[in-house]
């Protein structure tokens, strides 16, 4: 069986096993997350701000910069499609300057990375699969009026501050896609970004069959 | 709160919420997978071959090569600790030669990557978080007597051939750590490898507190 056939069959199984009535525009995102995790709890935990899909597809088609909070999420996003749309993929977590500044300020590298994104790419798509502190800093800078990401993908996984940080994004007024609760991760973050890319390339097979 | 404190508190929460009696030698692995996924179903789905932890730690301490089936898994493994033990991290999926051969033979790149691992690193640790075909090819080469990995981490996620491919590894006689069922992923694969690294560095804080 060829990889594309396996994916097609997998999406058919997911479609069959869904138990929630998911709006068609969100379905490709939710299904791709389930495809990545085999976890159907995302059916009910995924939250979307009004009109976020349309805004995300427009941002992609305009070649908006993408900033991730882990190199793992960056690595999981399709470089091929990102390049096709001219969307640069950036992660500042391993930058020496970021590490130094975080150490001297006794904060997380995720916080310093967000500040760097706000400065260098103020209208970027923020992809957060790991660090709740990244989400909290995004919210602060947004409230201060110094950062307005075109989309926040907020799906860190974890047990401390994660649930709360996601609610901060949901209540912020920013366009968001968030997996409520503890679950998420770099793989989920990458899956959401990839689902949006496939939707933006609407001549793409992956989107047509979702 | 500092990142290390957050991790410490997270592991304390996980310990408190565990409902299964997990043998102490497996616990650091299972808990790190739950830390990565916030999914307690791994408590019961994770399977370990007899003596696998001891074998894995010995392989790590001898600087065994590690081969992953995705660049995402490679990216999620701690490069710092791998380097400390002299364990090289390899992923052949993006190699041009692998892609060409897979296309000409009408097979997956994962299959060709496994064959390359068997040829170049016959006693490696195989980390499989994505491709069931990788697990099936590992089993075939093992049965043929041409590949004997020192450990197979078998945690692909998915809906087609995944459950079966994992059983092939469990029944093989190879040292394995497998997440039975559909769930897993590159993040889970990396978490397992990292847990083993932390255990091998037994002076490490992460392992002491598990």
mmCIF file of C-alpha atoms in Angstrom:
data_model
loop_
_atom_site.group_PDB
_atom_site.id
_atom_site.type_symbol
_atom_site.label_atom_id
_atom_site.label_comp_id
_atom_site.label_asym_id
_atom_site.label_seq_id
_atom_site.Cartn_x
_atom_site.Cartn_y
_atom_site.Cartn_z
ATOM 1 C CA UNK A 1 0.000 0.000 0.000
ATOM 2 C CA UNK A 2 1.398 3.417 -0.973
ATOM 3 C CA UNK A 3 1.852 6.187 1.637
ATOM 4 C CA UNK A 4 -0.884 8.338 0.055
ATOM 5 C CA UNK A 5 -3.312 5.398 0.091
ATOM 6 C CA UNK A 6 -2.533 4.748 3.753
ATOM 7 C CA UNK A 7 -3.243 8.380 4.577
ATOM 8 C CA UNK A 8 -6.479 8.294 2.579
ATOM 9 C CA UNK A 9 -7.634 5.149 4.393
ATOM 10 C CA UNK A 10 -6.611 6.621 7.755
ATOM 11 C CA UNK A 11 -8.700 9.741 7.175
ATOM 12 C CA UNK A 12 -11.655 7.542 6.152
ATOM 13 C CA UNK A 13 -11.351 5.578 9.415
ATOM 14 C CA UNK A 14 -11.164 8.828 11.405
ATOM 15 C CA UNK A 15 -14.233 10.217 9.602
ATOM 16 C CA UNK A 16 -16.142 7.037 10.406
ATOM 17 C CA UNK A 17 -15.188 7.069 14.083
ATOM 18 C CA UNK A 18 -15.933 10.755 14.761
ATOM 19 C CA UNK A 19 -18.742 11.162 17.271
ATOM 20 C CA UNK A 20 -19.006 14.976 17.237
ATOM 21 C CA UNK A 21 -20.615 17.235 14.652
ATOM 22 C CA UNK A 22 -17.627 19.356 13.641
ATOM 23 C CA UNK A 23 -18.179 22.374 11.331
ATOM 24 C CA UNK A 24 -16.773 21.575 7.865
ATOM 25 C CA UNK A 25 -14.225 24.406 7.940
ATOM 26 C CA UNK A 26 -12.633 23.052 11.158
ATOM 27 C CA UNK A 27 -12.779 19.408 10.169
ATOM 28 C CA UNK A 28 -9.522 19.198 8.168
ATOM 29 C CA UNK A 29 -7.664 20.632 11.178
ATOM 30 C CA UNK A 30 -9.312 18.408 13.788
ATOM 31 C CA UNK A 31 -8.937 15.299 11.631
ATOM 32 C CA UNK A 32 -5.268 15.959 10.975
ATOM 33 C CA UNK A 33 -4.646 16.351 14.700
ATOM 34 C CA UNK A 34 -6.387 13.025 15.328
ATOM 35 C CA UNK A 35 -4.344 11.518 12.480
ATOM 36 C CA UNK A 36 -1.207 12.681 14.300
ATOM 37 C CA UNK A 37 -2.232 11.506 17.779
ATOM 38 C CA UNK A 38 -4.846 8.743 17.326
ATOM 39 C CA UNK A 39 -6.589 10.625 20.119
ATOM 40 C CA UNK A 40 -10.254 11.417 19.517
ATOM 41 C CA UNK A 41 -10.482 13.669 22.583
ATOM 42 C CA UNK A 42 -9.348 16.489 20.270
ATOM 43 C CA UNK A 43 -12.819 16.304 18.689
ATOM 44 C CA UNK A 44 -14.182 18.272 21.617
ATOM 45 C CA UNK A 45 -11.097 20.079 22.979
ATOM 46 C CA UNK A 46 -10.176 22.070 19.896
ATOM 47 C CA UNK A 47 -11.344 25.676 19.972
ATOM 48 C CA UNK A 48 -11.381 28.128 17.050
ATOM 49 C CA UNK A 49 -11.894 31.881 17.150
ATOM 50 C CA UNK A 50 -14.523 33.288 14.788
ATOM 51 C CA UNK A 51 -13.367 33.346 11.184
ATOM 52 C CA UNK A 52 -9.926 32.019 12.066
ATOM 53 C CA UNK A 53 -9.652 29.597 9.137
ATOM 54 C CA UNK A 54 -10.282 32.349 6.574
ATOM 55 C CA UNK A 55 -7.759 34.610 8.325
ATOM 56 C CA UNK A 56 -5.161 31.851 8.527
ATOM 57 C CA UNK A 57 -5.497 30.927 4.856
ATOM 58 C CA UNK A 58 -5.140 34.575 3.876
ATOM 59 C CA UNK A 59 -2.033 34.940 6.019
ATOM 60 C CA UNK A 60 -0.523 31.829 4.432
ATOM 61 C CA UNK A 61 -1.323 33.004 0.900
ATOM 62 C CA UNK A 62 0.358 36.314 1.677
ATOM 63 C CA UNK A 63 3.537 34.486 2.711
ATOM 64 C CA UNK A 64 3.395 35.372 6.402
ATOM 65 C CA UNK A 65 6.382 34.411 8.561
ATOM 66 C CA UNK A 66 5.882 31.475 10.892
ATOM 67 C CA UNK A 67 7.553 31.352 14.314
ATOM 68 C CA UNK A 68 7.558 28.128 16.348
ATOM 69 C CA UNK A 69 8.457 27.651 20.012
ATOM 70 C CA UNK A 70 10.396 24.417 19.371
ATOM 71 C CA UNK A 71 12.691 23.156 16.668
ATOM 72 C CA UNK A 72 10.667 19.945 16.805
ATOM 73 C CA UNK A 73 7.501 21.777 15.697
ATOM 74 C CA UNK A 74 9.484 23.570 12.978
ATOM 75 C CA UNK A 75 10.846 20.214 11.858
ATOM 76 C CA UNK A 76 7.315 18.749 11.673
ATOM 77 C CA UNK A 77 5.903 21.494 9.458
ATOM 78 C CA UNK A 78 6.045 20.742 5.742
ATOM 79 C CA UNK A 79 9.032 22.759 4.516
ATOM 80 C CA UNK A 80 7.962 22.079 0.938
ATOM 81 C CA UNK A 81 4.550 23.733 1.268
ATOM 82 C CA UNK A 82 5.882 26.542 3.456
ATOM 83 C CA UNK A 83 8.372 27.339 0.708
ATOM 84 C CA UNK A 84 5.659 27.167 -1.944
ATOM 85 C CA UNK A 85 3.775 29.959 -0.162
ATOM 86 C CA UNK A 86 6.941 31.898 0.688
ATOM 87 C CA UNK A 87 6.269 31.471 4.425
ATOM 88 C CA UNK A 88 9.603 31.415 6.252
ATOM 89 C CA UNK A 89 9.890 28.995 9.179
ATOM 90 C CA UNK A 90 11.655 30.397 12.232
ATOM 91 C CA UNK A 91 12.514 29.112 15.689
ATOM 92 C CA UNK A 92 14.651 31.211 18.004
ATOM 93 C CA UNK A 93 14.923 28.755 20.899
ATOM 94 C CA UNK A 94 18.431 27.571 20.040
ATOM 95 C CA UNK A 95 19.787 31.082 19.308
ATOM 96 C CA UNK A 96 22.758 31.857 21.497
ATOM 97 C CA UNK A 97 21.577 35.410 22.127
ATOM 98 C CA UNK A 98 18.162 34.187 23.255
ATOM 99 C CA UNK A 99 19.679 31.695 25.700
ATOM 100 C CA UNK A 100 22.022 34.338 27.147
ATOM 101 C CA UNK A 101 19.287 36.919 27.594
ATOM 102 C CA UNK A 102 16.925 34.369 29.187
ATOM 103 C CA UNK A 103 19.648 33.351 31.661
ATOM 104 C CA UNK A 104 20.550 36.925 32.588
ATOM 105 C CA UNK A 105 16.883 37.902 33.053
ATOM 106 C CA UNK A 106 16.028 34.626 34.803
ATOM 107 C CA UNK A 107 13.158 33.965 32.425
ATOM 108 C CA UNK A 108 12.482 31.255 29.843
ATOM 109 C CA UNK A 109 13.966 31.181 26.372
ATOM 110 C CA UNK A 110 10.357 30.913 25.171
ATOM 111 C CA UNK A 111 9.594 34.367 26.607
ATOM 112 C CA UNK A 112 12.655 35.928 24.970
ATOM 113 C CA UNK A 113 11.787 34.154 21.697
ATOM 114 C CA UNK A 114 8.302 35.672 21.727
ATOM 115 C CA UNK A 115 9.785 39.137 22.278
ATOM 116 C CA UNK A 116 12.147 38.567 19.361
ATOM 117 C CA UNK A 117 9.211 37.464 17.178
ATOM 118 C CA UNK A 118 7.247 40.576 18.204
ATOM 119 C CA UNK A 119 10.203 42.762 17.225
ATOM 120 C CA UNK A 120 11.320 41.019 14.022
ATOM 121 C CA UNK A 121 7.996 39.604 12.754
ATOM 122 C CA UNK A 122 5.163 41.525 14.461
ATOM 123 C CA UNK A 123 2.484 40.117 12.145
ATOM 124 C CA UNK A 124 3.637 36.496 12.142
ATOM 125 C CA UNK A 125 1.842 33.224 12.780
ATOM 126 C CA UNK A 126 2.889 31.991 16.246
ATOM 127 C CA UNK A 127 2.998 28.205 16.598
ATOM 128 C CA UNK A 128 3.242 27.188 20.258
ATOM 129 C CA UNK A 129 3.347 23.463 21.046
ATOM 130 C CA UNK A 130 5.457 23.450 24.153
ATOM 131 C CA UNK A 131 5.808 26.551 26.303
ATOM 132 C CA UNK A 132 2.889 28.032 28.248
ATOM 133 C CA UNK A 133 5.163 30.979 29.099
ATOM 134 C CA UNK A 134 5.250 31.753 25.360
ATOM 135 C CA UNK A 135 1.453 32.032 25.297
ATOM 136 C CA UNK A 136 1.412 34.215 28.407
ATOM 137 C CA UNK A 137 4.019 36.569 26.941
ATOM 138 C CA UNK A 138 2.139 36.755 23.628
ATOM 139 C CA UNK A 139 -0.980 37.796 25.543
ATOM 140 C CA UNK A 140 0.923 40.460 27.514
ATOM 141 C CA UNK A 141 2.505 41.977 24.414
ATOM 142 C CA UNK A 142 -0.858 41.904 22.621
ATOM 143 C CA UNK A 143 -2.529 43.706 25.520
ATOM 144 C CA UNK A 144 0.293 46.296 25.472
ATOM 145 C CA UNK A 145 -0.328 46.810 21.750
ATOM 146 C CA UNK A 146 3.197 45.792 20.713
ATOM 147 C CA UNK A 147 2.424 42.400 19.117
ATOM 148 C CA UNK A 148 -0.492 41.347 16.943
ATOM 149 C CA UNK A 149 0.102 37.885 15.490
ATOM 150 C CA UNK A 150 -2.158 37.019 12.575
ATOM 151 C CA UNK A 151 -2.794 33.653 14.191
ATOM 152 C CA UNK A 152 -1.824 31.974 17.458
ATOM 153 C CA UNK A 153 -1.718 28.187 17.401
ATOM 154 C CA UNK A 154 -1.745 27.468 21.142
ATOM 155 C CA UNK A 155 -1.349 23.784 21.922
ATOM 156 C CA UNK A 156 1.335 23.321 24.586
ATOM 157 C CA UNK A 157 1.090 20.057 26.507
ATOM 158 C CA UNK A 158 1.535 19.845 30.232
ATOM 159 C CA UNK A 159 0.488 19.878 33.819
ATOM 160 C CA UNK A 160 1.578 23.287 35.147
ATOM 161 C CA UNK A 161 0.188 26.618 33.853
ATOM 162 C CA UNK A 162 -0.791 25.033 30.532
ATOM 163 C CA UNK A 163 -4.578 24.982 30.934
ATOM 164 C CA UNK A 164 -4.566 28.581 32.186
ATOM 165 C CA UNK A 165 -2.215 29.895 29.473
ATOM 166 C CA UNK A 166 -4.508 28.513 26.777
ATOM 167 C CA UNK A 167 -7.506 30.276 28.331
ATOM 168 C CA UNK A 168 -5.506 33.535 28.249
ATOM 169 C CA UNK A 169 -5.296 33.171 24.464
ATOM 170 C CA UNK A 170 -8.961 32.211 24.078
ATOM 171 C CA UNK A 171 -10.003 35.328 26.002
ATOM 172 C CA UNK A 172 -7.521 37.646 24.267
ATOM 173 C CA UNK A 173 -9.321 38.680 21.086
ATOM 174 C CA UNK A 174 -6.498 37.361 18.887
ATOM 175 C CA UNK A 175 -7.267 34.873 16.097
ATOM 176 C CA UNK A 176 -6.497 31.486 17.634
ATOM 177 C CA UNK A 177 -6.617 27.723 17.304
ATOM 178 C CA UNK A 178 -6.250 26.174 20.765
ATOM 179 C CA UNK A 179 -6.535 22.655 22.176
ATOM 180 C CA UNK A 180 -8.193 23.245 25.523
ATOM 181 C CA UNK A 181 -6.858 21.336 28.525
ATOM 182 C CA UNK A 182 -3.576 19.604 29.152
ATOM 183 C CA UNK A 183 -3.069 17.915 25.804
ATOM 184 C CA UNK A 184 -1.151 19.103 22.782
ATOM 185 C CA UNK A 185 2.506 19.142 21.799
ATOM 186 C CA UNK A 186 4.929 20.048 19.047
ATOM 187 C CA UNK A 187 3.485 17.295 16.856
ATOM 188 C CA UNK A 188 -0.043 18.677 17.312
ATOM 189 C CA UNK A 189 1.185 22.206 16.584
ATOM 190 C CA UNK A 190 2.860 21.046 13.379
ATOM 191 C CA UNK A 191 -0.227 19.066 12.358
ATOM 192 C CA UNK A 192 -2.457 22.139 12.707
ATOM 193 C CA UNK A 193 -0.070 24.280 10.654
ATOM 194 C CA UNK A 194 0.171 21.566 7.990
ATOM 195 C CA UNK A 195 -3.631 21.191 7.836
ATOM 196 C CA UNK A 196 -3.903 24.942 7.212
ATOM 197 C CA UNK A 197 -1.233 24.750 4.511
ATOM 198 C CA UNK A 198 -3.103 21.917 2.761
ATOM 199 C CA UNK A 199 -6.315 23.936 2.935
ATOM 200 C CA UNK A 200 -4.565 27.019 1.545
ATOM 201 C CA UNK A 201 -3.320 24.964 -1.379
ATOM 202 C CA UNK A 202 -6.911 24.132 -2.202
ATOM 203 C CA UNK A 203 -5.951 22.319 -5.347
ATOM 204 C CA UNK A 204 -4.176 19.880 -3.040
ATOM 205 C CA UNK A 205 -5.444 16.313 -2.721
ATOM 206 C CA UNK A 206 -5.091 16.260 1.047
ATOM 207 C CA UNK A 207 -7.589 19.052 1.502
ATOM 208 C CA UNK A 208 -10.043 17.782 -1.098
ATOM 209 C CA UNK A 209 -10.431 14.470 0.624
ATOM 210 C CA UNK A 210 -10.793 15.869 4.141
ATOM 211 C CA UNK B 1 8.665 29.391 38.218
ATOM 212 C CA UNK B 2 11.823 27.981 36.587
ATOM 213 C CA UNK B 3 11.628 25.328 33.834
ATOM 214 C CA UNK B 4 13.225 22.680 36.078
ATOM 215 C CA UNK B 5 10.717 23.399 38.863
ATOM 216 C CA UNK B 6 7.841 23.128 36.400
ATOM 217 C CA UNK B 7 9.141 19.747 35.246
ATOM 218 C CA UNK B 8 9.551 18.585 38.827
ATOM 219 C CA UNK B 9 6.011 19.621 39.702
ATOM 220 C CA UNK B 10 4.672 18.026 36.511
ATOM 221 C CA UNK B 11 6.264 14.686 37.384
ATOM 222 C CA UNK B 12 4.818 14.923 40.905
ATOM 223 C CA UNK B 13 1.334 15.466 39.442
ATOM 224 C CA UNK B 14 1.788 12.512 37.087
ATOM 225 C CA UNK B 15 2.989 10.285 39.952
ATOM 226 C CA UNK B 16 -0.073 11.253 41.984
ATOM 227 C CA UNK B 17 -2.504 10.573 39.136
ATOM 228 C CA UNK B 18 -1.076 7.186 38.073
ATOM 229 C CA UNK B 19 -3.601 4.399 38.594
ATOM 230 C CA UNK B 20 -1.431 1.439 37.573
ATOM 231 C CA UNK B 21 1.303 -0.297 39.502
ATOM 232 C CA UNK B 22 4.252 0.207 37.147
ATOM 233 C CA UNK B 23 7.566 -1.575 37.880
ATOM 234 C CA UNK B 24 10.129 1.020 39.092
ATOM 235 C CA UNK B 25 12.548 0.374 36.205
ATOM 236 C CA UNK B 26 9.860 1.221 33.616
ATOM 237 C CA UNK B 27 8.396 4.157 35.487
ATOM 238 C CA UNK B 28 10.795 6.887 34.280
ATOM 239 C CA UNK B 29 9.982 5.917 30.683
ATOM 240 C CA UNK B 30 6.214 5.727 31.145
ATOM 241 C CA UNK B 31 6.118 8.958 33.143
ATOM 242 C CA UNK B 32 8.156 10.840 30.562
ATOM 243 C CA UNK B 33 5.795 9.665 27.819
ATOM 244 C CA UNK B 34 2.827 10.891 29.867
ATOM 245 C CA UNK B 35 4.714 14.154 30.485
ATOM 246 C CA UNK B 36 5.028 14.518 26.693
ATOM 247 C CA UNK B 37 1.414 13.636 25.852
ATOM 248 C CA UNK B 38 -0.688 14.298 29.002
ATOM 249 C CA UNK B 39 -2.227 10.955 28.070
ATOM 250 C CA UNK B 40 -2.467 8.424 30.882
ATOM 251 C CA UNK B 41 -3.514 5.607 28.546
ATOM 252 C CA UNK B 42 0.230 4.959 28.093
ATOM 253 C CA UNK B 43 0.213 3.595 31.651
ATOM 254 C CA UNK B 44 -1.241 0.372 30.338
ATOM 255 C CA UNK B 45 -0.246 0.395 26.645
ATOM 256 C CA UNK B 46 3.519 0.476 27.075
ATOM 257 C CA UNK B 47 5.213 -2.896 26.708
ATOM 258 C CA UNK B 48 8.804 -3.744 27.606
ATOM 259 C CA UNK B 49 10.781 -6.869 26.689
ATOM 260 C CA UNK B 50 12.535 -8.659 29.552
ATOM 261 C CA UNK B 51 15.629 -6.819 30.745
ATOM 262 C CA UNK B 52 15.267 -4.125 28.104
ATOM 263 C CA UNK B 53 16.143 -1.203 30.382
ATOM 264 C CA UNK B 54 19.460 -2.739 31.409
ATOM 265 C CA UNK B 55 20.273 -3.543 27.772
ATOM 266 C CA UNK B 56 19.313 -0.045 26.636
ATOM 267 C CA UNK B 57 21.418 1.687 29.286
ATOM 268 C CA UNK B 58 24.410 -0.491 28.397
ATOM 269 C CA UNK B 59 23.985 0.356 24.702
ATOM 270 C CA UNK B 60 23.823 4.060 25.527
ATOM 271 C CA UNK B 61 26.884 3.915 27.768
ATOM 272 C CA UNK B 62 28.795 2.181 24.954
ATOM 273 C CA UNK B 63 27.948 5.052 22.587
ATOM 274 C CA UNK B 64 25.661 3.084 20.283
ATOM 275 C CA UNK B 65 24.435 4.828 17.127
ATOM 276 C CA UNK B 66 20.817 5.923 17.130
ATOM 277 C CA UNK B 67 18.716 5.850 13.957
ATOM 278 C CA UNK B 68 15.297 7.545 13.856
ATOM 279 C CA UNK B 69 12.577 7.211 11.238
ATOM 280 C CA UNK B 70 11.758 10.930 11.215
ATOM 281 C CA UNK B 71 13.751 14.114 11.477
ATOM 282 C CA UNK B 72 11.139 15.252 13.983
ATOM 283 C CA UNK B 73 12.057 12.424 16.382
ATOM 284 C CA UNK B 74 15.743 13.177 15.866
ATOM 285 C CA UNK B 75 15.054 16.822 16.606
ATOM 286 C CA UNK B 76 13.220 15.911 19.835
ATOM 287 C CA UNK B 77 16.033 13.780 21.255
ATOM 288 C CA UNK B 78 18.413 15.672 23.526
ATOM 289 C CA UNK B 79 21.439 16.341 21.337
ATOM 290 C CA UNK B 80 23.382 17.404 24.416
ATOM 291 C CA UNK B 81 23.038 14.076 26.239
ATOM 292 C CA UNK B 82 23.470 12.035 23.048
ATOM 293 C CA UNK B 83 26.763 13.834 22.497
ATOM 294 C CA UNK B 84 27.786 13.256 26.112
ATOM 295 C CA UNK B 85 27.504 9.503 25.577
ATOM 296 C CA UNK B 86 28.993 9.633 22.081
ATOM 297 C CA UNK B 87 25.756 8.321 20.570
ATOM 298 C CA UNK B 88 25.417 9.688 17.045
ATOM 299 C CA UNK B 89 21.905 10.665 15.945
ATOM 300 C CA UNK B 90 20.996 9.653 12.412
ATOM 301 C CA UNK B 91 17.933 9.933 10.206
ATOM 302 C CA UNK B 92 18.109 8.868 6.576
ATOM 303 C CA UNK B 93 14.590 9.853 5.516
ATOM 304 C CA UNK B 94 15.630 13.070 3.768
ATOM 305 C CA UNK B 95 18.663 11.514 2.013
ATOM 306 C CA UNK B 96 18.398 11.940 -1.725
ATOM 307 C CA UNK B 97 19.656 8.423 -2.382
ATOM 308 C CA UNK B 98 17.025 6.946 -0.063
ATOM 309 C CA UNK B 99 14.212 8.855 -1.776
ATOM 310 C CA UNK B 100 15.408 7.801 -5.242
ATOM 311 C CA UNK B 101 15.736 4.134 -4.307
ATOM 312 C CA UNK B 102 12.328 4.101 -2.610
ATOM 313 C CA UNK B 103 10.729 5.618 -5.721
ATOM 314 C CA UNK B 104 12.404 3.190 -8.109
ATOM 315 C CA UNK B 105 11.481 0.170 -5.972
ATOM 316 C CA UNK B 106 7.972 1.507 -5.249
ATOM 317 C CA UNK B 107 8.459 1.123 -1.527
ATOM 318 C CA UNK B 108 8.587 3.592 1.369
ATOM 319 C CA UNK B 109 11.611 5.669 2.288
ATOM 320 C CA UNK B 110 11.224 4.176 5.762
ATOM 321 C CA UNK B 111 11.938 0.689 4.368
ATOM 322 C CA UNK B 112 15.030 1.863 2.496
ATOM 323 C CA UNK B 113 16.173 3.774 5.613
ATOM 324 C CA UNK B 114 15.943 0.606 7.709
ATOM 325 C CA UNK B 115 18.029 -1.270 5.138
ATOM 326 C CA UNK B 116 20.618 1.500 5.239
ATOM 327 C CA UNK B 117 20.675 1.326 9.051
ATOM 328 C CA UNK B 118 21.112 -2.462 8.916
ATOM 329 C CA UNK B 119 24.045 -2.033 6.529
ATOM 330 C CA UNK B 120 25.767 0.984 8.110
ATOM 331 C CA UNK B 121 24.844 0.517 11.805
ATOM 332 C CA UNK B 122 23.810 -3.136 12.305
ATOM 333 C CA UNK B 123 23.858 -2.862 16.107
ATOM 334 C CA UNK B 124 22.108 0.484 16.436
ATOM 335 C CA UNK B 125 19.151 1.636 18.490
ATOM 336 C CA UNK B 126 16.171 1.998 16.126
ATOM 337 C CA UNK B 127 13.729 4.752 17.083
ATOM 338 C CA UNK B 128 10.467 4.426 15.134
ATOM 339 C CA UNK B 129 7.741 6.966 15.838
ATOM 340 C CA UNK B 130 6.077 7.174 12.480
ATOM 341 C CA UNK B 131 6.390 4.370 9.948
ATOM 342 C CA UNK B 132 4.875 0.924 10.521
ATOM 343 C CA UNK B 133 6.678 -0.218 7.364
ATOM 344 C CA UNK B 134 9.962 0.502 9.188
ATOM 345 C CA UNK B 135 8.978 -1.893 11.978
ATOM 346 C CA UNK B 136 7.919 -4.578 9.493
ATOM 347 C CA UNK B 137 11.224 -4.297 7.600
ATOM 348 C CA UNK B 138 13.211 -4.430 10.868
ATOM 349 C CA UNK B 139 11.412 -7.669 11.739
ATOM 350 C CA UNK B 140 12.097 -9.179 8.304
ATOM 351 C CA UNK B 141 15.812 -8.349 8.398
ATOM 352 C CA UNK B 142 16.042 -9.658 11.970
ATOM 353 C CA UNK B 143 14.411 -12.941 10.946
ATOM 354 C CA UNK B 144 16.843 -13.170 8.009
ATOM 355 C CA UNK B 145 19.723 -12.692 10.450
ATOM 356 C CA UNK B 146 21.004 -9.534 8.756
ATOM 357 C CA UNK B 147 19.974 -6.935 11.368
ATOM 358 C CA UNK B 148 20.059 -7.127 15.165
ATOM 359 C CA UNK B 149 19.301 -3.728 16.698
ATOM 360 C CA UNK B 150 20.261 -3.453 20.344
ATOM 361 C CA UNK B 151 16.885 -1.875 20.992
ATOM 362 C CA UNK B 152 13.773 -1.137 18.947
ATOM 363 C CA UNK B 153 11.622 1.732 20.155
ATOM 364 C CA UNK B 154 8.403 1.010 18.269
ATOM 365 C CA UNK B 155 5.789 3.685 18.734
ATOM 366 C CA UNK B 156 4.375 4.714 15.353
ATOM 367 C CA UNK B 157 0.956 6.344 15.515
ATOM 368 C CA UNK B 158 -1.814 5.525 13.114
ATOM 369 C CA UNK B 159 -4.815 3.691 11.822
ATOM 370 C CA UNK B 160 -3.478 1.370 9.118
ATOM 371 C CA UNK B 161 -0.993 -1.476 9.782
ATOM 372 C CA UNK B 162 0.257 0.225 12.957
ATOM 373 C CA UNK B 163 -1.265 -2.079 15.572
ATOM 374 C CA UNK B 164 -0.083 -5.147 13.657
ATOM 375 C CA UNK B 165 3.450 -3.856 13.018
ATOM 376 C CA UNK B 166 3.933 -3.268 16.746
ATOM 377 C CA UNK B 167 2.868 -6.842 17.508
ATOM 378 C CA UNK B 168 5.464 -8.044 14.990
ATOM 379 C CA UNK B 169 8.139 -6.400 17.124
ATOM 380 C CA UNK B 170 6.712 -7.704 20.414
ATOM 381 C CA UNK B 171 6.771 -11.264 19.042
ATOM 382 C CA UNK B 172 10.209 -10.944 17.427
ATOM 383 C CA UNK B 173 12.625 -11.714 20.251
ATOM 384 C CA UNK B 174 14.383 -8.342 19.847
ATOM 385 C CA UNK B 175 14.767 -6.002 22.843
ATOM 386 C CA UNK B 176 11.873 -3.578 22.505
ATOM 387 C CA UNK B 177 9.877 -0.762 24.029
ATOM 388 C CA UNK B 178 6.512 -0.551 22.277
ATOM 389 C CA UNK B 179 3.317 1.428 22.837
ATOM 390 C CA UNK B 180 0.641 -1.103 21.959
ATOM 391 C CA UNK B 181 -2.321 0.085 19.885
ATOM 392 C CA UNK B 182 -2.763 3.078 17.626
ATOM 393 C CA UNK B 183 -1.100 5.732 19.724
ATOM 394 C CA UNK B 184 2.472 6.987 19.659
ATOM 395 C CA UNK B 185 4.369 9.424 17.469
ATOM 396 C CA UNK B 186 7.718 11.088 16.936
ATOM 397 C CA UNK B 187 7.293 13.001 20.191
ATOM 398 C CA UNK B 188 6.652 9.771 22.114
ATOM 399 C CA UNK B 189 9.646 8.110 20.440
ATOM 400 C CA UNK B 190 11.898 11.018 21.410
ATOM 401 C CA UNK B 191 10.510 11.032 24.979
ATOM 402 C CA UNK B 192 11.358 7.339 25.425
ATOM 403 C CA UNK B 193 14.891 7.840 24.109
ATOM 404 C CA UNK B 194 15.362 10.872 26.363
ATOM 405 C CA UNK B 195 14.074 8.973 29.419
ATOM 406 C CA UNK B 196 16.649 6.250 28.739
ATOM 407 C CA UNK B 197 19.397 8.856 28.368
ATOM 408 C CA UNK B 198 18.449 10.459 31.701
ATOM 409 C CA UNK B 199 18.492 7.029 33.344
ATOM 410 C CA UNK B 200 21.883 6.225 31.812
ATOM 411 C CA UNK B 201 23.243 9.472 33.237
ATOM 412 C CA UNK B 202 22.243 8.283 36.680
ATOM 413 C CA UNK B 203 23.831 11.260 38.326
ATOM 414 C CA UNK B 204 21.252 13.312 36.467
ATOM 415 C CA UNK B 205 18.529 15.096 38.382
ATOM 416 C CA UNK B 206 15.801 14.079 35.963
ATOM 417 C CA UNK B 207 16.324 10.388 36.622
ATOM 418 C CA UNK B 208 16.777 10.727 40.397
ATOM 419 C CA UNK B 209 13.414 12.369 40.810
ATOM 420 C CA UNK B 210 11.481 9.962 38.568
#
